[in-house]
Short mmCIF file of C-alpha atoms in Angstrom, two decimals:
data_model
loop_
_atom_site.label_atom_id
_atom_site.label_comp_id
_atom_site.label_asym_id
_atom_site.label_seq_id
_atom_site.Cartn_x
_atom_site.Cartn_y
_atom_site.Cartn_z
CA MET A 1 0.00 0.00 0.00
CA SER A 2 1.52 3.34 -0.98
CA ALA A 3 1.26 6.69 0.79
CA ARG A 4 -1.27 7.85 -1.82
CA ASP A 5 -3.61 5.00 -1.04
CA GLU A 6 -3.69 5.76 2.72
CA LYS A 7 -6.80 7.47 3.96
CA PRO A 8 -5.88 10.69 5.82
CA GLU A 9 -6.84 11.05 9.45
CA THR A 10 -9.71 13.33 10.35
CA GLU A 11 -10.64 15.23 13.45
CA ALA A 12 -14.10 16.35 14.54
CA THR A 13 -14.22 19.99 15.65
CA ASP A 14 -16.91 22.56 16.39
CA ALA A 15 -16.49 23.84 12.83
CA GLY A 16 -16.98 20.34 11.39
CA THR A 17 -14.75 17.46 10.34
CA GLN A 18 -11.22 18.50 9.40
CA THR A 19 -8.68 16.46 7.47
CA LEU A 20 -5.22 16.24 9.00
CA MET A 21 -1.95 16.37 7.10
CA ARG A 22 0.20 13.27 7.03
CA GLY A 23 2.25 13.00 10.23
CA VAL A 24 -0.04 15.28 12.24
CA ALA A 25 -1.83 13.67 15.17
CA PRO A 26 -5.29 14.83 16.19
CA ILE A 27 -5.55 16.90 19.36
CA THR A 28 -6.86 14.73 22.16
CA LEU A 29 -8.77 15.68 25.28
CA ARG A 30 -5.63 14.93 27.26
CA ASP A 31 -3.68 17.49 25.17
CA ARG A 32 -6.36 20.12 25.78
CA LEU A 33 -6.43 19.45 29.54
CA THR A 34 -2.63 19.62 29.73
CA VAL A 35 -2.67 23.09 28.14
CA LEU A 36 -5.39 24.27 30.56
CA ALA A 37 -3.50 22.89 33.57
CA ALA A 38 -0.28 24.65 32.51
CA ALA A 39 -2.00 28.04 32.07
CA PRO A 40 -1.57 30.59 34.88
CA LEU A 41 -4.45 30.96 37.30
CA ALA A 42 -6.87 33.79 36.60
CA PRO A 43 -9.41 35.32 38.98
CA ARG A 44 -13.05 34.38 38.47
CA ALA A 45 -14.28 37.86 39.46
CA ALA A 46 -12.85 41.35 39.28
CA GLN A 47 -10.33 41.93 42.06
CA LYS A 48 -10.43 44.86 44.48
CA ARG A 49 -7.34 46.99 44.99
CA CYS A 50 -5.41 46.26 48.17
CA ASP A 51 -5.27 49.76 49.67
CA MET A 52 -3.99 48.98 53.14
CA GLY A 53 -0.75 48.14 54.85
CA LEU A 54 2.26 47.68 52.60
CA PHE A 55 0.23 48.06 49.42
CA ASP A 56 -1.43 51.38 50.26
CA LEU A 57 -0.08 53.80 47.68
CA GLU A 58 -1.81 56.82 49.22
CA SER A 59 -0.02 56.36 52.55
CA ARG A 60 3.32 56.37 50.74
CA ARG A 61 2.58 59.90 49.51
CA GLN A 62 2.22 61.20 53.07
CA ILE A 63 5.00 63.24 54.65
CA GLU A 64 6.99 61.46 57.33
CA LEU A 65 6.88 63.37 60.63
CA VAL A 66 10.58 62.85 61.37
CA ASP A 67 11.60 64.00 57.87
CA GLU A 68 9.40 67.09 58.18
CA LEU A 69 10.94 68.00 61.57
CA ARG A 70 14.44 67.62 60.12
CA ARG A 71 13.53 69.86 57.17
CA ILE A 72 12.13 72.55 59.47
CA THR A 73 15.26 72.38 61.67
CA ARG A 74 17.55 72.76 58.62
CA GLU A 75 15.55 75.75 57.33
CA ALA A 76 15.63 77.37 60.78
CA ALA A 77 19.42 76.94 60.94
CA ARG A 78 19.86 78.57 57.52
CA ASN A 79 17.49 81.48 58.19
CA PRO A 80 17.76 82.55 61.83
CA GLU A 81 15.03 84.95 62.93
CA PRO A 82 16.10 88.31 64.37
CA PRO A 83 15.76 88.51 68.17
CA ALA A 84 12.58 90.15 69.48
CA THR A 85 13.14 93.68 70.83
CA GLY A 86 10.22 93.55 73.21
CA GLU A 87 8.66 96.71 71.90
#
């Protein structure tokens, strides 16, 4: 029997029956499940932002009290105020 006499393999899909090229194996359910298992996990519902603790971006924009006191002290040392005359 020659290669021309062989009947090509077919695969049933949602679009209908498809003929496969020589040397191509049909995709099995096992192949499909392997691809799904290897895919990264995705959330089933929309996720809320984590705006608390380490992940709170708004709190990172706040001024640190210690840094603010140091800045005020540096500015006061550069620009001393004239003494009050008491008048």
